[in-house]
PDB file of C-alpha atoms in Angstrom:
ATOM      1  CA  MET A  25     -18.107  -1.301 -12.679  1.00  0.00           C
ATOM      2  CA  ARG A  26     -16.437   2.067 -13.174  1.00  0.00           C
ATOM      3  CA  LEU A  27     -14.577   1.756  -9.867  1.00  0.00           C
ATOM      4  CA  PHE A  28     -13.375  -1.701 -10.913  1.00  0.00           C
ATOM      5  CA  LYS A  29     -11.999  -0.303 -14.195  1.00  0.00           C
ATOM      6  CA  PHE A  30     -10.243   2.544 -12.371  1.00  0.00           C
ATOM      7  CA  SER A  31      -8.789   0.112  -9.857  1.00  0.00           C
ATOM      8  CA  LEU A  32      -7.609  -2.229 -12.622  1.00  0.00           C
ATOM      9  CA  VAL A  33      -5.998   0.651 -14.509  1.00  0.00           C
ATOM     10  CA  ARG A  34      -4.277   1.816 -11.313  1.00  0.00           C
ATOM     11  CA  ILE A  35      -2.936  -1.675 -10.617  1.00  0.00           C
ATOM     12  CA  LEU A  36      -1.691  -2.112 -14.179  1.00  0.00           C
ATOM     13  CA  ALA A  37      -0.036   1.312 -14.006  1.00  0.00           C
ATOM     14  CA  GLN A  38       1.774   0.282 -10.817  1.00  0.00           C
ATOM     15  CA  TYR A  39       3.139  -2.844 -12.494  1.00  0.00           C
ATOM     16  CA  ALA A  40       4.143  -0.850 -15.582  1.00  0.00           C
ATOM     17  CA  LEU A  41       5.916   1.712 -13.401  1.00  0.00           C
ATOM     18  CA  ALA A  42       7.783  -1.079 -11.602  1.00  0.00           C
ATOM     19  CA  ILE A  43       9.059  -2.308 -14.973  1.00  0.00           C
ATOM     20  CA  LEU A  44       9.913   1.260 -16.000  1.00  0.00           C
ATOM     21  CA  VAL A  45      11.950   1.824 -12.824  1.00  0.00           C
ATOM     22  CA  VAL A  46      14.014  -1.278 -13.611  1.00  0.00           C
ATOM     23  CA  ALA A  47      14.435  -0.148 -17.228  1.00  0.00           C
ATOM     24  CA  VAL A  48      15.672   3.296 -16.158  1.00  0.00           C
ATOM     25  CA  THR A  49      18.022   1.710 -13.621  1.00  0.00           C
ATOM     26  CA  THR A  50      19.351  -0.631 -16.330  1.00  0.00           C
ATOM     27  CA  PHE A  51      19.965   2.330 -18.652  1.00  0.00           C
ATOM     28  CA  LEU A  52      21.796   4.310 -15.966  1.00  0.00           C
ATOM     29  CA  ILE A  53      23.899   1.346 -14.870  1.00  0.00           C
ATOM     30  CA  ASN A  54      24.737   0.616 -18.505  1.00  0.00           C
ATOM     31  CA  LEU A  55      26.223   4.110 -18.803  1.00  0.00           C
ATOM     32  CA  LEU A  56      28.529   3.332 -15.860  1.00  0.00           C
ATOM     33  CA  LYS A  57      29.153  -0.384 -16.360  1.00  0.00           C
ATOM     34  CA  ASN A  58      32.818   0.092 -17.289  1.00  0.00           C
ATOM     35  CA  TYR A  59      33.436   1.638 -13.859  1.00  0.00           C
ATOM     36  CA  LEU A  60      31.409  -0.804 -11.741  1.00  0.00           C
ATOM     37  CA  SER A  61      31.977  -4.377 -10.647  1.00  0.00           C
ATOM     38  CA  THR A  62      29.310  -7.033 -11.063  1.00  0.00           C
ATOM     39  CA  GLN A  63      28.701  -7.053  -7.303  1.00  0.00           C
ATOM     40  CA  VAL A  64      28.058  -3.294  -7.248  1.00  0.00           C
ATOM     41  CA  ILE A  65      25.752  -3.606 -10.258  1.00  0.00           C
ATOM     42  CA  ALA A  66      23.795  -6.347  -8.469  1.00  0.00           C
ATOM     43  CA  LEU A  67      23.462  -4.134  -5.390  1.00  0.00           C
ATOM     44  CA  LEU A  68      22.295  -1.201  -7.519  1.00  0.00           C
ATOM     45  CA  PHE A  69      19.569  -3.424  -8.982  1.00  0.00           C
ATOM     46  CA  LEU A  70      18.155  -3.849  -5.475  1.00  0.00           C
ATOM     47  CA  LEU A  71      17.227  -0.144  -5.443  1.00  0.00           C
ATOM     48  CA  PRO A  72      14.343  -0.397  -7.970  1.00  0.00           C
ATOM     49  CA  VAL A  73      13.090  -3.473  -6.097  1.00  0.00           C
ATOM     50  CA  VAL A  74      12.926  -1.568  -2.811  1.00  0.00           C
ATOM     51  CA  LEU A  75      11.460   1.515  -4.500  1.00  0.00           C
ATOM     52  CA  SER A  76       8.752  -0.441  -6.326  1.00  0.00           C
ATOM     53  CA  THR A  77       7.771  -2.372  -3.214  1.00  0.00           C
ATOM     54  CA  ARG A  78       7.696   0.771  -1.102  1.00  0.00           C
ATOM     55  CA  LEU A  79       5.622   2.785  -3.571  1.00  0.00           C
ATOM     56  CA  TRP A  80       3.318   0.183  -5.110  1.00  0.00           C
ATOM     57  CA  GLY A  81       3.313  -2.901  -2.910  1.00  0.00           C
ATOM     58  CA  LEU A  82       4.432  -6.510  -2.943  1.00  0.00           C
ATOM     59  CA  GLY A  83       3.250  -7.534  -6.432  1.00  0.00           C
ATOM     60  CA  PRO A  84       5.079  -4.753  -8.288  1.00  0.00           C
ATOM     61  CA  GLY A  85       8.076  -5.346  -5.996  1.00  0.00           C
ATOM     62  CA  ILE A  86       8.254  -9.024  -6.971  1.00  0.00           C
ATOM     63  CA  LEU A  87       7.872  -8.070 -10.642  1.00  0.00           C
ATOM     64  CA  SER A  88      10.700  -5.548 -10.370  1.00  0.00           C
ATOM     65  CA  ALA A  89      12.857  -8.183  -8.638  1.00  0.00           C
ATOM     66  CA  THR A  90      12.254 -10.559 -11.532  1.00  0.00           C
ATOM     67  CA  CYS A  91      12.936  -7.843 -14.135  1.00  0.00           C
ATOM     68  CA  ALA A  92      16.091  -6.772 -12.298  1.00  0.00           C
ATOM     69  CA  PHE A  93      17.233 -10.407 -12.208  1.00  0.00           C
ATOM     70  CA  LEU A  94      16.685 -10.760 -15.957  1.00  0.00           C
ATOM     71  CA  SER A  95      18.335  -7.395 -16.727  1.00  0.00           C
ATOM     72  CA  LEU A  96      21.351  -8.253 -14.611  1.00  0.00           C
ATOM     73  CA  ASN A  97      21.736 -11.552 -16.426  1.00  0.00           C
ATOM     74  CA  TYR A  98      21.026 -10.222 -19.943  1.00  0.00           C
ATOM     75  CA  PHE A  99      23.039  -6.995 -19.914  1.00  0.00           C
ATOM     76  CA  PHE A 100      25.757  -7.382 -17.309  1.00  0.00           C
ATOM     77  CA  LEU A 101      26.854 -11.034 -17.124  1.00  0.00           C
ATOM     78  CA  PRO A 102      28.782 -12.827 -19.874  1.00  0.00           C
ATOM     79  CA  PRO A 103      27.714 -13.915 -22.414  1.00  0.00           C
ATOM     80  CA  TYR A 104      26.117 -10.502 -22.858  1.00  0.00           C
ATOM     81  CA  TYR A 105      22.682 -10.092 -24.465  1.00  0.00           C
ATOM     82  CA  ALA A 106      21.690 -13.673 -23.734  1.00  0.00           C
ATOM     83  CA  LEU A 107      19.884 -15.297 -20.844  1.00  0.00           C
ATOM     84  CA  LEU A 108      22.662 -17.834 -20.461  1.00  0.00           C
ATOM     85  CA  VAL A 109      25.229 -18.164 -17.720  1.00  0.00           C
ATOM     86  CA  HIS A 110      28.598 -19.798 -18.407  1.00  0.00           C
ATOM     87  CA  HIS A 111      30.200 -19.540 -14.994  1.00  0.00           C
ATOM     88  CA  THR A 112      28.926 -21.320 -11.902  1.00  0.00           C
ATOM     89  CA  GLN A 113      29.907 -18.296  -9.843  1.00  0.00           C
ATOM     90  CA  ASP A 114      27.652 -16.025 -11.948  1.00  0.00           C
ATOM     91  CA  LEU A 115      24.778 -18.496 -11.683  1.00  0.00           C
ATOM     92  CA  LEU A 116      25.112 -18.570  -7.901  1.00  0.00           C
ATOM     93  CA  ALA A 117      25.278 -14.775  -7.805  1.00  0.00           C
ATOM     94  CA  LEU A 118      22.080 -14.553  -9.877  1.00  0.00           C
ATOM     95  CA  ILE A 119      20.235 -17.043  -7.698  1.00  0.00           C
ATOM     96  CA  VAL A 120      21.316 -15.289  -4.508  1.00  0.00           C
ATOM     97  CA  PHE A 121      20.335 -11.924  -6.034  1.00  0.00           C
ATOM     98  CA  LEU A 122      16.854 -13.189  -6.900  1.00  0.00           C
ATOM     99  CA  ILE A 123      16.346 -14.713  -3.457  1.00  0.00           C
ATOM    100  CA  VAL A 124      17.511 -11.546  -1.699  1.00  0.00           C
ATOM    101  CA  ALA A 125      15.374  -9.313  -3.940  1.00  0.00           C
ATOM    102  CA  VAL A 126      12.211 -11.383  -3.422  1.00  0.00           C
ATOM    103  CA  VAL A 127      12.755 -11.712   0.339  1.00  0.00           C
ATOM    104  CA  MET A 128      13.385  -7.958   0.601  1.00  0.00           C
ATOM    105  CA  SER A 129      10.165  -7.280  -1.293  1.00  0.00           C
ATOM    106  CA  GLN A 130       8.190  -9.585   0.969  1.00  0.00           C
ATOM    107  CA  LEU A 131       9.644  -8.150   4.160  1.00  0.00           C
ATOM    108  CA  LEU A 132       9.049  -4.584   3.037  1.00  0.00           C
ATOM    109  CA  GLY A 133       5.518  -5.465   1.923  1.00  0.00           C
ATOM    110  CA  GLN A 134       4.760  -7.065   5.301  1.00  0.00           C
ATOM    111  CA  ALA A 135       6.199  -4.059   7.105  1.00  0.00           C
ATOM    112  CA  GLN A 136       3.937  -1.734   5.115  1.00  0.00           C
ATOM    113  CA  LYS A 137       0.883  -3.856   5.929  1.00  0.00           C
ATOM    114  CA  SER A 138       1.851  -3.822   9.613  1.00  0.00           C
ATOM    115  CA  ILE A 139       2.187  -0.044   9.581  1.00  0.00           C
ATOM    116  CA  ALA A 140      -1.192   0.361   7.893  1.00  0.00           C
ATOM    117  CA  SER A 141      -2.769  -1.985  10.439  1.00  0.00           C
ATOM    118  CA  ALA A 142      -1.194  -0.114  13.360  1.00  0.00           C
ATOM    119  CA  ILE A 143      -2.436   3.222  12.008  1.00  0.00           C
ATOM    120  CA  SER A 144      -5.931   1.770  11.649  1.00  0.00           C
ATOM    121  CA  ARG A 145      -5.879   0.429  15.223  1.00  0.00           C
ATOM    122  CA  GLU A 146      -4.619   3.782  16.497  1.00  0.00           C
ATOM    123  CA  ARG A 147      -7.457   5.574  14.700  1.00  0.00           C
ATOM    124  CA  GLU A 148      -9.975   3.150  16.225  1.00  0.00           C
ATOM    125  CA  ALA A 149      -8.547   3.616  19.710  1.00  0.00           C
ATOM    126  CA  THR A 150      -8.668   7.404  19.314  1.00  0.00           C
ATOM    127  CA  HIS A 151     -12.314   7.291  18.210  1.00  0.00           C
ATOM    128  CA  LEU A 152     -13.220   5.033  21.127  1.00  0.00           C
ATOM    129  CA  TYR A 153     -11.390   7.287  23.583  1.00  0.00           C
ATOM    130  CA  GLU A 154     -13.140  10.379  22.212  1.00  0.00           C
ATOM    131  CA  LEU A 155     -16.488   8.577  22.422  1.00  0.00           C
ATOM    132  CA  SER A 156     -15.919   7.499  26.006  1.00  0.00           C
ATOM    133  CA  MET A 157     -14.854  11.032  26.990  1.00  0.00           C
ATOM    134  CA  SER A 158     -17.942  12.499  25.306  1.00  0.00           C
ATOM    135  CA  LEU A 159     -20.236  10.018  27.052  1.00  0.00           C
ATOM    136  CA  ALA A 160     -18.620  10.409  30.466  1.00  0.00           C
ATOM    137  CA  GLY A 161     -21.035  12.012  32.904  1.00  0.00           C
ATOM    138  CA  LEU A 162     -24.091  11.854  30.634  1.00  0.00           C
ATOM    139  CA  GLN A 163     -27.083  10.390  32.427  1.00  0.00           C
ATOM    140  CA  ASP A 164     -30.147  10.681  30.227  1.00  0.00           C
ATOM    141  CA  GLU A 165     -30.749   8.548  27.150  1.00  0.00           C
ATOM    142  CA  LYS A 166     -31.481  11.523  24.879  1.00  0.00           C
ATOM    143  CA  SER A 167     -28.107  13.147  25.509  1.00  0.00           C
ATOM    144  CA  ILE A 168     -26.353   9.825  25.053  1.00  0.00           C
ATOM    145  CA  ALA A 169     -28.202   9.197  21.777  1.00  0.00           C
ATOM    146  CA  GLN A 170     -27.298  12.695  20.529  1.00  0.00           C
ATOM    147  CA  VAL A 171     -23.585  12.212  21.323  1.00  0.00           C
ATOM    148  CA  LEU A 172     -23.611   8.717  19.766  1.00  0.00           C
ATOM    149  CA  ALA A 173     -25.183  10.088  16.576  1.00  0.00           C
ATOM    150  CA  GLU A 174     -22.570  12.852  16.342  1.00  0.00           C
ATOM    151  CA  LYS A 175     -19.665  10.443  16.927  1.00  0.00           C
ATOM    152  CA  ILE A 176     -21.030   7.900  14.444  1.00  0.00           C
ATOM    153  CA  GLN A 177     -21.386  10.592  11.795  1.00  0.00           C
ATOM    154  CA  GLU A 178     -17.865  11.869  12.511  1.00  0.00           C
ATOM    155  CA  SER A 179     -16.199   8.442  12.652  1.00  0.00           C
ATOM    156  CA  PHE A 180     -17.855   6.880   9.631  1.00  0.00           C
ATOM    157  CA  GLU A 181     -18.101  10.140   7.653  1.00  0.00           C
ATOM    158  CA  THR A 182     -21.746   9.511   6.826  1.00  0.00           C
ATOM    159  CA  GLU A 183     -24.163  12.003   5.372  1.00  0.00           C
ATOM    160  CA  ARG A 184     -27.020  10.966   7.608  1.00  0.00           C
ATOM    161  CA  VAL A 185     -27.452   9.201  10.969  1.00  0.00           C
ATOM    162  CA  GLU A 186     -30.683   8.200  12.648  1.00  0.00           C
ATOM    163  CA  ILE A 187     -30.988   6.706  16.123  1.00  0.00           C
ATOM    164  CA  VAL A 188     -34.368   5.546  17.391  1.00  0.00           C
ATOM    165  CA  LEU A 189     -34.908   4.925  21.105  1.00  0.00           C
ATOM    166  CA  PRO A 190     -38.096   3.091  21.936  1.00  0.00           C
ATOM    167  CA  SER A 191     -40.328   4.769  24.444  1.00  0.00           C
ATOM    168  CA  ARG A 192     -40.546   3.238  27.908  1.00  0.00           C
ATOM    169  CA  SER A 193     -44.183   4.192  28.025  1.00  0.00           C
ATOM    170  CA  ALA A 194     -46.741   3.855  25.250  1.00  0.00           C
ATOM    171  CA  GLY A 195     -45.614   7.153  23.706  1.00  0.00           C
ATOM    172  CA  ALA A 196     -43.725   7.759  20.495  1.00  0.00           C
ATOM    173  CA  PRO A 197     -40.059   6.716  20.317  1.00  0.00           C
ATOM    174  CA  PHE A 198     -37.301   9.324  20.663  1.00  0.00           C
ATOM    175  CA  VAL A 199     -35.502   9.913  17.352  1.00  0.00           C
ATOM    176  CA  VAL A 200     -32.164  11.651  16.766  1.00  0.00           C
ATOM    177  CA  ASN A 201     -31.475  12.663  13.156  1.00  0.00           C
ATOM    178  CA  LEU A 202     -28.224  14.125  11.849  1.00  0.00           C
ATOM    179  CA  PRO A 203     -28.233  16.383  10.088  1.00  0.00           C
ATOM    180  CA  ALA A 204     -31.348  17.694  11.733  1.00  0.00           C
ATOM    181  CA  PRO A 205     -34.308  17.583   9.335  1.00  0.00           C
ATOM    182  CA  SER A 206     -35.208  20.976   7.949  1.00  0.00           C
ATOM    183  CA  SER A 207     -38.658  22.290   8.735  1.00  0.00           C
ATOM    184  CA  GLU A 208     -39.236  23.895   5.323  1.00  0.00           C
ATOM    185  CA  HIS A 209     -42.398  22.036   4.357  1.00  0.00           C
TER     186      HIS A 209
END
């Protein structure tokens, strides 16, 4: 339950930061609005969208795109301080801005997922290569079990690993424990 609360707080913080980035961008652009054209202002509003998507993922990126769209309309298109549009050209510019911002967020989000997936596959391939190199040339089951236990513990970052090999005869099975049990009894 505690992990869920932490995760929820982290997610809400990411969304709040996405809104904050748009708010800061709006403030900075407002300081320079007399020197910038509407097209340049619209392009500048793409920056918080890209930043939010890059740092916090697709959801915050889409939220920042929506907030940037609303800020652009409210503060920088006539009639000012209203969510109305009087010119068809401004309406088209707003719609195109929103489409571009959302598509950019989605593409960047997909690219990040692809990178994370590729890194995960690379890590898997490296672990498998290391395992195969460690097992190469080993002939007896006990050595193989020992190497497997070590690689499992290393790969999965576990505290304890136990491998039990049944005996081929009626004797006791062979057991590999990592870490080795202490003999302080």
